[in-house]
Amino acid sequence: MTEKAPTPRPWNILAWLWLLVLFLRELVLSAWAVISATLAPNVRARSGVVAVPLRLRSAAGITLLADMVTLTPGTTALHVSEDRSILYVHVMDIESPEAVRASIAQRLERPAMRVLR
């Protein structure tokens, strides 16, 4: 038995508002990090590409997540694997790939899943 992909529920206003608040928080925090890194006298950014495993499988869910990642300063969604299991993300400053994966999963993907369930 295959699991049915979640469909968007635009009538779930509270979940959408919460997602907006969380995204705006991430936007402000990451913008501050980018500004700080840019204005620092000794910029030592360690940029790279991180493969982020996806729990979202629907086109709408992956699009929403990729858009939020791209709109967050310092990160850009690059590609989704053919089987929709991995999102490749370019990150301006990587402390550890695991931290990037956990941050995207906790701060962006999980709230997006709540909106789309």
C-alpha atoms as an extended CHARMM CRD file, in Angstrom:
* protein
*
       117  EXT
         1         1  MET       CA              0.0000000000        0.0000000000        0.0000000000  PROA      1               0.0000000000
         2         2  THR       CA              1.4580000000        3.3480000000       -1.0190000000  PROA      2               0.0000000000
         3         3  GLU       CA              1.0890000000        6.3820000000        1.1610000000  PROA      3               0.0000000000
         4         4  LYS       CA             -0.9370000000        9.1990000000       -0.3260000000  PROA      4               0.0000000000
         5         5  ALA       CA              0.9400000000       12.4800000000       -0.6660000000  PROA      5               0.0000000000
         6         6  PRO       CA             -0.3370000000       15.2280000000        1.6270000000  PROA      6               0.0000000000
         7         7  THR       CA             -2.4710000000       17.8480000000       -0.0210000000  PROA      7               0.0000000000
         8         8  PRO       CA             -2.3330000000       21.5330000000        0.8800000000  PROA      8               0.0000000000
         9         9  ARG       CA             -5.0190000000       22.7810000000        3.2480000000  PROA      9               0.0000000000
        10        10  PRO       CA             -5.2530000000       26.5030000000        2.6160000000  PROA      10              0.0000000000
        11        11  TRP       CA             -8.1410000000       26.7690000000        5.0730000000  PROA      11              0.0000000000
        12        12  ASN       CA             -5.7870000000       25.8740000000        7.9370000000  PROA      12              0.0000000000
        13        13  ILE       CA             -5.1420000000       29.5360000000        8.6920000000  PROA      13              0.0000000000
        14        14  LEU       CA             -3.4560000000       29.0650000000       12.0820000000  PROA      14              0.0000000000
        15        15  ALA       CA             -0.8860000000       26.6410000000       10.6850000000  PROA      15              0.0000000000
        16        16  TRP       CA             -0.1270000000       29.0150000000        7.7950000000  PROA      16              0.0000000000
        17        17  LEU       CA              0.2290000000       31.9610000000       10.1830000000  PROA      17              0.0000000000
        18        18  TRP       CA              2.5530000000       29.9620000000       12.4390000000  PROA      18              0.0000000000
        19        19  LEU       CA              4.6350000000       28.9470000000        9.4120000000  PROA      19              0.0000000000
        20        20  LEU       CA              4.8430000000       32.6160000000        8.3950000000  PROA      20              0.0000000000
        21        21  VAL       CA              6.0090000000       33.6350000000       11.8830000000  PROA      21              0.0000000000
        22        22  LEU       CA              8.6520000000       30.8820000000       11.9460000000  PROA      22              0.0000000000
        23        23  PHE       CA              9.8500000000       31.7740000000        8.4700000000  PROA      23              0.0000000000
        24        24  LEU       CA             10.0940000000       35.4860000000        9.2950000000  PROA      24              0.0000000000
        25        25  ARG       CA             12.1230000000       34.5980000000       12.3910000000  PROA      25              0.0000000000
        26        26  GLU       CA             14.5090000000       32.5190000000       10.2640000000  PROA      26              0.0000000000
        27        27  LEU       CA             14.6730000000       35.3150000000        7.7050000000  PROA      27              0.0000000000
        28        28  VAL       CA             15.6870000000       37.9140000000       10.3010000000  PROA      28              0.0000000000
        29        29  LEU       CA             18.2270000000       35.6370000000       12.0200000000  PROA      29              0.0000000000
        30        30  SER       CA             19.8700000000       34.5660000000        8.7830000000  PROA      30              0.0000000000
        31        31  ALA       CA             19.8850000000       38.1130000000        7.3830000000  PROA      31              0.0000000000
        32        32  TRP       CA             21.6850000000       39.2370000000       10.5260000000  PROA      32              0.0000000000
        33        33  ALA       CA             24.2210000000       36.4090000000       10.1260000000  PROA      33              0.0000000000
        34        34  VAL       CA             24.8640000000       37.3740000000        6.4950000000  PROA      34              0.0000000000
        35        35  ILE       CA             25.2530000000       41.0620000000        7.3930000000  PROA      35              0.0000000000
        36        36  SER       CA             27.6180000000       40.2110000000       10.2500000000  PROA      36              0.0000000000
        37        37  ALA       CA             29.7090000000       37.9440000000        8.0340000000  PROA      37              0.0000000000
        38        38  THR       CA             29.8470000000       40.5520000000        5.2940000000  PROA      38              0.0000000000
        39        39  LEU       CA             30.9410000000       43.3700000000        7.5990000000  PROA      39              0.0000000000
        40        40  ALA       CA             33.4210000000       41.2830000000        9.6010000000  PROA      40              0.0000000000
        41        41  PRO       CA             37.0400000000       42.2830000000        8.9870000000  PROA      41              0.0000000000
        42        42  ASN       CA             38.2150000000       38.6900000000        8.4960000000  PROA      42              0.0000000000
        43        43  VAL       CA             35.5430000000       36.8370000000        6.5680000000  PROA      43              0.0000000000
        44        44  ARG       CA             36.1610000000       33.1120000000        6.7590000000  PROA      44              0.0000000000
        45        45  ALA       CA             33.0300000000       31.6750000000        5.2340000000  PROA      45              0.0000000000
        46        46  ARG       CA             33.0490000000       27.9500000000        4.6160000000  PROA      46              0.0000000000
        47        47  SER       CA             30.4890000000       27.5950000000        1.8710000000  PROA      47              0.0000000000
        48        48  GLY       CA             29.3950000000       24.3180000000        0.3800000000  PROA      48              0.0000000000
        49        49  VAL       CA             26.5830000000       22.1220000000       -0.8010000000  PROA      49              0.0000000000
        50        50  VAL       CA             24.6810000000       19.9670000000        1.6830000000  PROA      50              0.0000000000
        51        51  ALA       CA             22.3910000000       17.0550000000        0.8150000000  PROA      51              0.0000000000
        52        52  VAL       CA             19.2880000000       17.3860000000        2.9940000000  PROA      52              0.0000000000
        53        53  PRO       CA             17.1030000000       14.2620000000        3.2720000000  PROA      53              0.0000000000
        54        54  LEU       CA             13.4320000000       15.0790000000        2.7450000000  PROA      54              0.0000000000
        55        55  ARG       CA             10.4110000000       13.7940000000        4.5980000000  PROA      55              0.0000000000
        56        56  LEU       CA              8.1620000000       15.8580000000        2.3490000000  PROA      56              0.0000000000
        57        57  ARG       CA              7.3750000000       14.0170000000       -0.8760000000  PROA      57              0.0000000000
        58        58  SER       CA              4.6400000000       16.0510000000       -2.5510000000  PROA      58              0.0000000000
        59        59  ALA       CA              5.5240000000       18.5740000000       -5.2390000000  PROA      59              0.0000000000
        60        60  ALA       CA              3.7380000000       21.3070000000       -3.2590000000  PROA      60              0.0000000000
        61        61  GLY       CA              5.6340000000       20.4770000000       -0.0670000000  PROA      61              0.0000000000
        62        62  ILE       CA              9.0360000000       20.3140000000       -1.7220000000  PROA      62              0.0000000000
        63        63  THR       CA              8.3630000000       23.5440000000       -3.6090000000  PROA      63              0.0000000000
        64        64  LEU       CA              7.3200000000       25.3070000000       -0.4020000000  PROA      64              0.0000000000
        65        65  LEU       CA             10.4370000000       24.0890000000        1.4270000000  PROA      65              0.0000000000
        66        66  ALA       CA             12.7920000000       24.9260000000       -1.4610000000  PROA      66              0.0000000000
        67        67  ASP       CA             11.2910000000       28.4050000000       -1.7370000000  PROA      67              0.0000000000
        68        68  MET       CA             11.7010000000       29.0500000000        1.9930000000  PROA      68              0.0000000000
        69        69  VAL       CA             15.3090000000       27.8190000000        1.8660000000  PROA      69              0.0000000000
        70        70  THR       CA             16.0830000000       30.0370000000       -1.1250000000  PROA      70              0.0000000000
        71        71  LEU       CA             14.4020000000       33.0990000000        0.4010000000  PROA      71              0.0000000000
        72        72  THR       CA             16.4610000000       32.6890000000        3.5770000000  PROA      72              0.0000000000
        73        73  PRO       CA             19.6970000000       34.7000000000        3.2110000000  PROA      73              0.0000000000
        74        74  GLY       CA             22.8160000000       32.5710000000        3.0670000000  PROA      74              0.0000000000
        75        75  THR       CA             21.1120000000       29.5000000000        1.5980000000  PROA      75              0.0000000000
        76        76  THR       CA             19.9090000000       28.4830000000       -1.8490000000  PROA      76              0.0000000000
        77        77  ALA       CA             18.0290000000       25.3640000000       -2.8900000000  PROA      77              0.0000000000
        78        78  LEU       CA             19.8590000000       23.9460000000       -5.8960000000  PROA      78              0.0000000000
        79        79  HSD       CA             18.2620000000       20.6620000000       -6.9110000000  PROA      79              0.0000000000
        80        80  VAL       CA             15.8550000000       17.9300000000       -5.8360000000  PROA      80              0.0000000000
        81        81  SER       CA             16.7870000000       14.3140000000       -6.5050000000  PROA      81              0.0000000000
        82        82  GLU       CA             14.6980000000       12.3790000000       -9.0370000000  PROA      82              0.0000000000
        83        83  ASP       CA             13.0530000000       10.3090000000       -6.2980000000  PROA      83              0.0000000000
        84        84  ARG       CA             12.2570000000       13.4570000000       -4.2400000000  PROA      84              0.0000000000
        85        85  SER       CA             14.2440000000       12.1830000000       -1.2740000000  PROA      85              0.0000000000
        86        86  ILE       CA             17.0760000000       14.7550000000       -1.1770000000  PROA      86              0.0000000000
        87        87  LEU       CA             17.2070000000       18.5240000000       -1.4980000000  PROA      87              0.0000000000
        88        88  TYR       CA             20.6390000000       19.9060000000       -2.3550000000  PROA      88              0.0000000000
        89        89  VAL       CA             21.2560000000       23.2410000000       -0.6470000000  PROA      89              0.0000000000
        90        90  HSD       CA             24.1360000000       25.6880000000       -1.0540000000  PROA      90              0.0000000000
        91        91  VAL       CA             25.0260000000       27.2230000000        2.3000000000  PROA      91              0.0000000000
        92        92  MET       CA             27.1440000000       30.3350000000        2.6940000000  PROA      92              0.0000000000
        93        93  ASP       CA             28.7600000000       29.2730000000        5.9800000000  PROA      93              0.0000000000
        94        94  ILE       CA             28.7290000000       25.6440000000        7.0820000000  PROA      94              0.0000000000
        95        95  GLU       CA             29.8230000000       24.7870000000       10.5910000000  PROA      95              0.0000000000
        96        96  SER       CA             28.7300000000       21.1880000000       10.0860000000  PROA      96              0.0000000000
        97        97  PRO       CA             26.5380000000       19.5170000000        7.4550000000  PROA      97              0.0000000000
        98        98  GLU       CA             24.6000000000       17.7540000000       10.2170000000  PROA      98              0.0000000000
        99        99  ALA       CA             23.7120000000       21.0920000000       11.8180000000  PROA      99              0.0000000000
       100       100  VAL       CA             22.4550000000       22.4210000000        8.4780000000  PROA      100             0.0000000000
       101       101  ARG       CA             20.3310000000       19.2980000000        7.9180000000  PROA      101             0.0000000000
       102       102  ALA       CA             18.8870000000       19.4630000000       11.4270000000  PROA      102             0.0000000000
       103       103  SER       CA             18.1540000000       23.1730000000       11.1550000000  PROA      103             0.0000000000
       104       104  ILE       CA             16.2940000000       22.8380000000        7.8560000000  PROA      104             0.0000000000
       105       105  ALA       CA             14.3590000000       19.7990000000        9.0920000000  PROA      105             0.0000000000
       106       106  GLN       CA             13.3630000000       21.3570000000       12.4130000000  PROA      106             0.0000000000
       107       107  ARG       CA             12.8810000000       25.0090000000       11.5100000000  PROA      107             0.0000000000
       108       108  LEU       CA             11.4340000000       24.7940000000        8.0000000000  PROA      108             0.0000000000
       109       109  GLU       CA             10.4140000000       21.2790000000        6.9350000000  PROA      109             0.0000000000
       110       110  ARG       CA              8.5000000000       20.2690000000       10.0580000000  PROA      110             0.0000000000
       111       111  PRO       CA              6.3040000000       23.4190000000       10.0680000000  PROA      111             0.0000000000
       112       112  ALA       CA              5.7190000000       23.0040000000        6.3140000000  PROA      112             0.0000000000
       113       113  MET       CA              4.5790000000       19.4440000000        6.9330000000  PROA      113             0.0000000000
       114       114  ARG       CA              2.0400000000       20.6870000000        9.4970000000  PROA      114             0.0000000000
       115       115  VAL       CA              0.5810000000       23.0840000000        6.9610000000  PROA      115             0.0000000000
       116       116  LEU       CA              0.3450000000       20.4630000000        4.2230000000  PROA      116             0.0000000000
       117       117  ARG       CA             -0.9950000000       17.4790000000        6.1510000000  PROA      117             0.0000000000
